[in-house]
Structures are given as structure tokens and as C-alpha cells.
Amino acid sequence: MGSSKKHRGEKEAATTTAAAGTGGATEQPPRHREHKKHKHRSGGSGGSGGERRKRSRERATERGGGRRGAEAETRSGAHGRERSQTEPSERRVKREKRDDGFEPATSSKSGSGDASSLSIEETNKLRAKLGLKPLEVNAVKKEAGTKEEPVAADVINPMALRQREELREKLAAAKEKRLLNQKLGKIKALGEDDPWLDDTTAWIERSRQLQKEKDLAEKRAKLLEEMDQEFGVSTLVEEEFGQRRQDLYSARDLQGLTVEHAIESFQEGETVVLTLKDKGVLQEEEDVLVNVNLVDKERAKKNVELRKKKPDYLPYAEDESVDDLAQQKPRSILSKYDEELEGERLHSFRLDQGGMADGIRERELEEVRAKLRLQAQSLSTVGPRIASEYLTPEEMVTFKKTKRRVKKIRKKEKEVVVRADDLLPLGDQTQDEDFGSRRRGRGRYRVPEADEAQEEEEEKEPVPQPPQSDDTRVENMDISDEEDGATPPSGSPEVLEEDEAELELQKQLEKGRRLRQLQQLQQLRDSGEKVVEIVKKLESRQRAWEEDEDPERKGTIVFNATSEFCRTLGEIPTYGLAGNREEQEELMDFERDEERSANGGSDSDGEENIGWSTVNLDEEKQHQDFSASSTTILDEEPIVNRGLAAALLLCQNKGLLETTVQKVARVKAPNKSLPSAVYCIEDKMAIDDKYSRREEYRGFTQDFKEKDGYKPDVKIEYVDETGRKLTPKEAFRQLSHRFHGKGSGKMKTERRMKKLDEEALLKKMSSSDTPLGTVALLQEKQKAQKTPYIVLSGSGKSMNANTITK
Amino acid sequence: MIEVVCNDRLGKKVRVKCNTDDTIGDLKKLIAAQTGTRWNKIVLKKWYTIFKDHVSLGDCILCVISRGRIYIPILVLFVKY
């Protein structure tokens, strides 16, 4: 592709130049690209034409027109125009096509829609604006060939290339050889000839020369020695030389050498032999002293450390570790690879001027380290320790014993708990110290103002008085209770108040008693009169009370158990039917008759509305009277045809009617309505359904006597649709299906059917024979063969029933 | 000198003249000058191989054999806006 492109490019270049030469005018007509007149091109340009065709098909075309022409001209300005002029005609034709297909390198920006391009000058201007260097317009060489004779492109000859490469290599090799030879040229090779080897004379001469030189050297040495001896310095010189030889290599000479061990590994007093460390022959580094044993030891130590398998990575290690010398050493990442990457860090020290190394500095460092370690404070806090339940002696010191204020016990009654000690300071109180002293006398009352002097005297009295007075007080108290307040208690001042109250009470009581006594006496005197009076009083009082009560009654409602009971009784059917009342009734009847005849049956005044039913009575009584008047043995039958009345009479006489009057006694309804309207009487007899009444049997039940010994054998059989008797389980299933209204599902019914079928089959099966009926077959076969045995041989077909029957 | 054809398949086709030792960035600038976009918005590709700005054209355009004349290799590069 590249080459083809190249060719195409060449052709284009050629065409442009050609086109330029002929002028722009000719470019106008060949605008049509559709002309495909390429086919009959000349052979030389056939290829190019074909390419052009390709191009024309490929490319979208645009015409630069004048632009192109101008550019082509400029381009071709540098080249020879002779090319263009040689074949104008052909070029013209071809140019058309070329122009058609030519992807315009010179199309103007303005002219076409595709592939706009700038000319070189414009591009250069643009580049200058952008800050780029101008276009390198390569000096175009002359075209080697014309259109007719197109220049064959330089063939890339791979062979040539290879050869060139080889040459280069050879040259390089030769050069190297040369250099080496130059270097090594000085050394005589074995095969090399010296002039004197072949030529004896030359050799002889050379040997002579050598000899001469030797002799000369010897002479010189001798001369020098003689000179030394003359001066007498020879011995000195020898000594010097000898010393120098000795001094040549001493400790001083070890100055600056490094020893590749840590100074600490050398202990005082021991001799360690150091040797030069092995190093490569060509290495120019300085010598290092080393002890083999120490090296081995160190290596062994390192191996042991490695074998311990310490963790490479400590996730919680700090980023920076503090050195012994309290210097911060930052922890690097992946420090385990440092040795591998950078090489082993070796401890070494240099020998100083005298060839000695002292560990003073190291010792100093150690001291510093130790000091810092002591100073160091560990950040770890003291761990928690179990708190002791008891205080330590130190803490005990901190406690101060606080004195507790002794509370004063509250004194109870001073008469009972009184201490001698307490009483003494009580002298300040305004108390009378008169504990019933005799001086005061038996008077109950003390006059405090008057007896102040006495008090003072009493105070001076000895101490033991108080306990005594206690007793006296108590005693006095007792005495005062018993007496009717007559004897005043010679009590203490404290008790004085109480005594006064008591005395007053007693006074009052006495008064009352006396009065009562007097009254009683008086009462006894006018007893008789008083009785009457009292009776009257009582009556009046009672009436007063009643009168008082009545108005109350009128307003209030009094429930009485009996009244309530009676009210709720209702009708009393047997009221008035007791025997005692008959006479009264009769009497009353007669009275009533009279009355009735007079009044027409009005009620008696005396009685209240008891509810006598008097409707039929009058007539009946009249009738009775009538009948009573005519007392013949056989009553005359009333004439039935006379009317209803007569008939009724007849019935009555015959006893068909109940003539007794039912006197129903009713309880008098109270005038007042029931106080409480918020209650109802639940009547359970109201349930009067027709159907419920139907259910109940109100008759007489009795066992049938003729069926005494009857014991029926009850057998309830359930049958399914086919007529089979059902087991209880199946029967229940049937029942439940009917009850619920749905039967079993598909599977269940299928199973049931299957079971039934199997049962049927089972039943059909013969008990004595196999399912296939083998025995029967055998028997038949026997009959046929008329032998008691059967030969079991041959195919199964022979045992078929068909064959047997045959 | 090289002429490079840049096509964005949407109608803009541009031929830009430049040197072989120019960088892609310079080429982009030239393209931008001609097409009217911003040069840093242009992406030059050779079928998904994106050319970076610091690379020189001589290294990108592998099929060029400088012949000492105006040679126009056709490098179809896509310009993306």
C-alpha cells in the first residue's frame, strides 16, 4: 500500500507539474471526472492511468481551479518545465483524468468542501503565528525520468542491506583488532624474529653489549661500596637499611586500614590475627582486614537469627523507633529488603595513625546510652491493681476522729426520772421548792408571793428532801383520789393544779348527788299525785309524738313487710270460704235482699269495696226464694219452652250449672301509686308460642305393661350405592360426606374404586385354584390324555386351554 | 514537508502541511487553525490508536520514506471535537 501510494504520489507530483506547465486554462474543460477514457491509454501510462482511475473512483473530487494551478506553478517553478512541455497533448488528456482523480493537494480552502488545505506560504504564516518553525521545503531533485520513462523506484535490496551490515561489522572488528595489536605489539610473540637470532654476528654483538653493561654496573657498585667503607658509614648504612626494612612494616603502616568487625567483638587482652580480606584481582578498592574466625562466627549468628523466623512485618510497630542514644530512627518501609538491595552493612572501624584503634568513643557512647535509659520514662501506665478493701495506715492518718455530740436524753416525767445531778442546777427555774413542807400547813393553795421567804429557806434545806417528797407526792395523790375531795392533798406545787381540778369536779358531783337525794325525797312525798300526772304526761307525750309523726307520715312512704306481701298477693280465691263466715253471709244475704228490694241492691256502707260480685246473685237468690217457698218433693220442672231463663233454671236444678258464687277477694290497691316506677315484674308465663306449646307433653306417661320383657336386637346396617354393607368407618365417612355436602377428591375416589375392584377380584378368585386356573387346566388335560400324570415338556402353547379342549 | 490529511467523518476534511519533526501537538494546532476548533479539543487517532501530543510526526508516520521531494503520505486521522 505504501508503495502504491508512493507511486500514486509520484504520479500526482508528475501530473501537477505537467499540468502547471500547460497552463491553467486547459484545466477548465477537464472538469468532468466521469470520463473514463483511460482504457485506451498508452502502455507506458497504462499503469498510471489505471491508478488514476482508481483514484478517481476513490476520491471525492473537488476542483481547486485556479488555486491549484497557481500552486502547481509555484511548485513547478523550481523544477524543470521541460517535462511539462514535452507531451502537452497526452498530458492534457491524462491530466484530465489525473486532475479528476487527483486528490487535490492544491485545492484551496475556499473552493471545496472537502479536504481544504493551505498553501505553503499561508502555512508558513500560520506556523510563524503559532511559534513553529517554517516548513522545510525539501529541495526537490530532478526527476530521474519522464512520464514516458517513469523512474523505477529504488528497490529496497535486502541483500544489499545485509551486506552493508556485515561490512560495518567487519570494519568494527578490524578496528578492534588493530587496537589490540597496537597494545600487544610491544610484547614479543614467540614467532617473532629478532635480528640477532638469525644472524650470528648480530647476536654476538648483542651479547657483548650486555656483558659490557654488566661489567659497568658491577664496577659502579664496587666503587660505591669502597666509598662507603672509606667514610665508615657502611655499617650505619646497613643498619639503617636493616631498620628501615623493619620499620618499613610496623603498626604505623596499618594506619587507615579498615577492620571489618565491630570493635566490641575484640576483647581486651586477647590477640586476634587479622588477615586481608579476599577481594577480586581487578578490584582497586583498599584493603580490609578481617579475622576468619570472627567472620564465621558472625555468619553463624546471622544464620541463627534468620532461622528464628522473626516476623518481617510488625503491624503495630511505631513508625519511628527511638535509638539507645535517644535518637529517633525512622522505620523505613520494607526494611527487610534493604540488605538485599543495598548490600550488607558491615561494621568496620579504621585504624588510626598508630595503627591502633581504641574503643574509647564506643565506651563513651555506651555510657551515654545507659544514662539515657535510666532517665527514660516508660509511657506505659501502671496497670490496674485490685483495690484493697481496707485502708492503708497512711490513709488512716488522714482520718480525724470527729467527736460526737452526746444527745441529751429527753427526760420523761420529772417525778419518775429525776437525778440528783439534774435537779441541782434546776434551782434556776421558777419552781416552787415547796415539796409539801409542814410549814406551809395542810393548805392546798400556796400563796407564792407571800411565801417567797419561805422558799428561800426551803432552798437551803438539805438535798435529800426531793426524793422523799416524791414519795409523799405519790401518797398524797392516792389519798386525794379516795377522799371526796375533803382533805386537801398536801401535794407539791406541780400536783397542785391537778388537785384543784379534781376538787372542783368533786364539788360538782357532790352537789349533784345532794340534789338528787332531795329530789328523790320530794318525789317520794307526792307519788300518788305524780302517778296520775305522769300518766297524763306520758299520754300527752305520746300523742305529741304521734302528731309529730303523722305529718311526717303523710309525706313519707313507709314500707312494711306485711303490707308489701299482701299487695303482691293478688287474688285470694279462698278468701271468705272458711266455715266461720257462712252465717254471716246468710245474714248478710237476707239483709241484702231486704235492702235490694228497697234500694235495688246497693252496697253496704260498712264495708268497703271488697268486690262482691253481685250480678247473678240477685236473680239466683230470687229464684232460690221462689224455690224455697214451694217445697214439694218433686219440683216442678220449669217449662223449657218458656224461654232461656227456664232452661237455665232447669239446668241449675239438675246441677249442671255451678251456682256457687265465687267470691274473689282482692287486695285493696293502694291509693298511692307504686313509689318506684323503675321496676318491672318479669312474667315468665308470657312465653306462649304455639310451637313450643306443641312440644310439651302435659299428659300422663307410663310404661307399656305388655312389652315388659321386650328386648329388641338393634342392628343398624349401612349400605352403599352398590348394596354392600359398610364398615363403621365407611359408614361414618358416608355420613360425614352427606353432612358436609362434599365427598372425596379425585385421588381418594380413585383409590376407593381401586380398592373396591380389588375386593371384587378377590372375591371372584377361586380359593382352590391359582389365578390362572392351572389346576383346572391340568385336570382337563388329564381328562384329555386319560392319564393320571402330565408330561411337562414342550412349549407353553401345548398347555393352552384350547389345545387341551381339542 | 508532509501533508497530512485529517478527516472527521462528519464532513470536515483538512490537509495540513507540516514538517516531519513537528510534534502532534503542533499538528493539532495547525489543524485547529484551519478547522476552527480549539487545538486541545482535537483527538487524532489511527483507528483507535490515539496519538499523544508530545510525539513527533516522524515517529508516528511509519510509512514515510522521505524521498527528498514533496511527498504526501495520506494518513487518515480522525479529528474529534
mmCIF file of C-alpha atoms in Angstrom, chain A residues 2 5-6 8-10 12-13 59-60 71 75 79 102-107 109 113-120 123 126-127 130 132-144 153-154 156, chain B residues 1-6 11-23 25-36 39 46 57 63-76:
data_model
loop_
_atom_site.group_PDB
_atom_site.id
_atom_site.type_symbol
_atom_site.label_atom_id
_atom_site.label_comp_id
_atom_site.label_asym_id
_atom_site.label_seq_id
_atom_site.Cartn_x
_atom_site.Cartn_y
_atom_site.Cartn_z
ATOM 1 C CA GLY A 2 2.676 2.290 0.913
ATOM 2 C CA LYS A 5 0.677 5.315 -2.515
ATOM 3 C CA LYS A 6 4.123 6.414 -3.174
ATOM 4 C CA ARG A 8 0.489 7.491 -6.805
ATOM 5 C CA GLY A 9 2.066 10.367 -5.131
ATOM 6 C CA GLU A 10 4.794 10.428 -7.663
ATOM 7 C CA GLU A 12 0.443 13.116 -8.872
ATOM 8 C CA ALA A 13 3.511 15.123 -8.466
ATOM 9 C CA ARG A 59 -11.766 10.192 -4.154
ATOM 10 C CA ALA A 60 -14.414 12.686 -3.803
ATOM 11 C CA GLU A 71 0.200 26.212 -6.619
ATOM 12 C CA ARG A 75 5.783 24.117 -7.244
ATOM 13 C CA HIS A 79 11.545 22.089 -11.215
ATOM 14 C CA PHE A 102 -6.245 13.721 -8.144
ATOM 15 C CA GLU A 103 -6.764 14.287 -4.583
ATOM 16 C CA PRO A 104 -6.021 17.918 -4.701
ATOM 17 C CA ALA A 105 -3.003 18.721 -2.849
ATOM 18 C CA THR A 106 -3.503 22.220 -4.042
ATOM 19 C CA SER A 107 -7.179 22.682 -3.514
ATOM 20 C CA LYS A 109 -9.598 26.357 1.286
ATOM 21 C CA GLY A 113 -15.965 21.463 0.848
ATOM 22 C CA ASP A 114 -13.622 18.606 1.483
ATOM 23 C CA ALA A 115 -10.006 18.485 2.314
ATOM 24 C CA SER A 116 -9.200 22.122 2.440
ATOM 25 C CA SER A 117 -5.587 22.893 2.526
ATOM 26 C CA LEU A 118 -3.365 25.889 2.718
ATOM 27 C CA SER A 119 -0.546 26.802 0.551
ATOM 28 C CA ILE A 120 2.950 26.760 1.744
ATOM 29 C CA THR A 123 1.099 27.573 6.202
ATOM 30 C CA LEU A 126 0.356 30.242 10.332
ATOM 31 C CA ARG A 127 3.309 28.489 11.723
ATOM 32 C CA LEU A 130 1.864 29.658 16.295
ATOM 33 C CA LEU A 132 6.647 26.923 14.925
ATOM 34 C CA LYS A 133 9.488 26.937 12.531
ATOM 35 C CA PRO A 134 8.587 27.262 8.888
ATOM 36 C CA LEU A 135 8.053 24.307 6.683
ATOM 37 C CA GLU A 136 11.064 22.562 5.400
ATOM 38 C CA VAL A 137 10.642 22.520 1.759
ATOM 39 C CA ASN A 138 12.945 19.801 0.680
ATOM 40 C CA ALA A 139 14.964 20.654 -2.294
ATOM 41 C CA VAL A 140 13.377 18.569 -4.877
ATOM 42 C CA LYS A 141 15.807 16.779 -7.011
ATOM 43 C CA LYS A 142 15.329 16.456 -10.612
ATOM 44 C CA GLU A 143 13.114 13.741 -11.565
ATOM 45 C CA ALA A 144 15.129 10.952 -12.908
ATOM 46 C CA ALA A 153 11.547 3.302 -7.616
ATOM 47 C CA ASP A 154 14.575 2.334 -5.749
ATOM 48 C CA ILE A 156 14.900 -1.930 -1.359
ATOM 49 C CA MET B 1 7.484 18.568 4.433
ATOM 50 C CA ILE B 2 4.494 16.456 4.860
ATOM 51 C CA GLU B 3 0.926 16.962 4.138
ATOM 52 C CA VAL B 4 -1.385 15.281 6.479
ATOM 53 C CA VAL B 5 -4.987 14.622 5.797
ATOM 54 C CA CYS B 6 -7.341 14.741 8.657
ATOM 55 C CA GLY B 11 -17.701 16.465 6.760
ATOM 56 C CA LYS B 12 -14.544 18.189 7.823
ATOM 57 C CA LYS B 13 -11.520 17.132 5.911
ATOM 58 C CA VAL B 14 -8.383 19.090 6.186
ATOM 59 C CA ARG B 15 -4.948 18.828 4.663
ATOM 60 C CA VAL B 16 -2.235 20.260 6.720
ATOM 61 C CA LYS B 17 1.334 20.837 5.701
ATOM 62 C CA CYS B 18 3.922 20.285 8.299
ATOM 63 C CA ASN B 19 7.388 19.059 8.916
ATOM 64 C CA THR B 20 8.315 15.592 9.841
ATOM 65 C CA ASP B 21 9.860 16.667 13.057
ATOM 66 C CA ASP B 22 6.817 18.544 14.202
ATOM 67 C CA THR B 23 5.010 17.126 17.120
ATOM 68 C CA GLY B 25 0.644 18.993 19.269
ATOM 69 C CA ASP B 26 1.888 21.316 16.551
ATOM 70 C CA LEU B 27 -0.079 19.417 14.019
ATOM 71 C CA LYS B 28 -3.155 19.811 16.147
ATOM 72 C CA LYS B 29 -2.577 23.495 16.297
ATOM 73 C CA LEU B 30 -2.353 23.708 12.579
ATOM 74 C CA ILE B 31 -5.476 21.693 12.196
ATOM 75 C CA ALA B 32 -7.234 23.881 14.658
ATOM 76 C CA ALA B 33 -6.219 26.949 12.722
ATOM 77 C CA GLN B 34 -7.730 25.520 9.636
ATOM 78 C CA THR B 35 -10.856 23.994 11.047
ATOM 79 C CA GLY B 36 -11.756 26.479 13.662
ATOM 80 C CA TRP B 39 -6.468 22.590 19.390
ATOM 81 C CA LYS B 46 -5.288 5.984 13.658
ATOM 82 C CA LEU B 57 5.191 13.097 13.456
ATOM 83 C CA CYS B 63 5.132 4.554 6.073
ATOM 84 C CA VAL B 64 7.002 7.619 5.062
ATOM 85 C CA ILE B 65 10.165 7.277 3.200
ATOM 86 C CA SER B 66 11.474 10.645 2.579
ATOM 87 C CA ARG B 67 12.382 10.904 -0.963
ATOM 88 C CA GLY B 68 13.626 14.369 -0.992
ATOM 89 C CA ARG B 69 10.608 15.740 -2.619
ATOM 90 C CA ILE B 70 7.183 16.788 -1.868
ATOM 91 C CA TYR B 71 5.691 13.692 -0.716
ATOM 92 C CA ILE B 72 2.287 13.422 0.531
ATOM 93 C CA PRO B 73 1.535 10.481 2.623
ATOM 94 C CA ILE B 74 -2.060 10.005 3.236
ATOM 95 C CA LEU B 75 -2.641 9.438 6.811
ATOM 96 C CA VAL B 76 -6.249 9.326 7.678
#
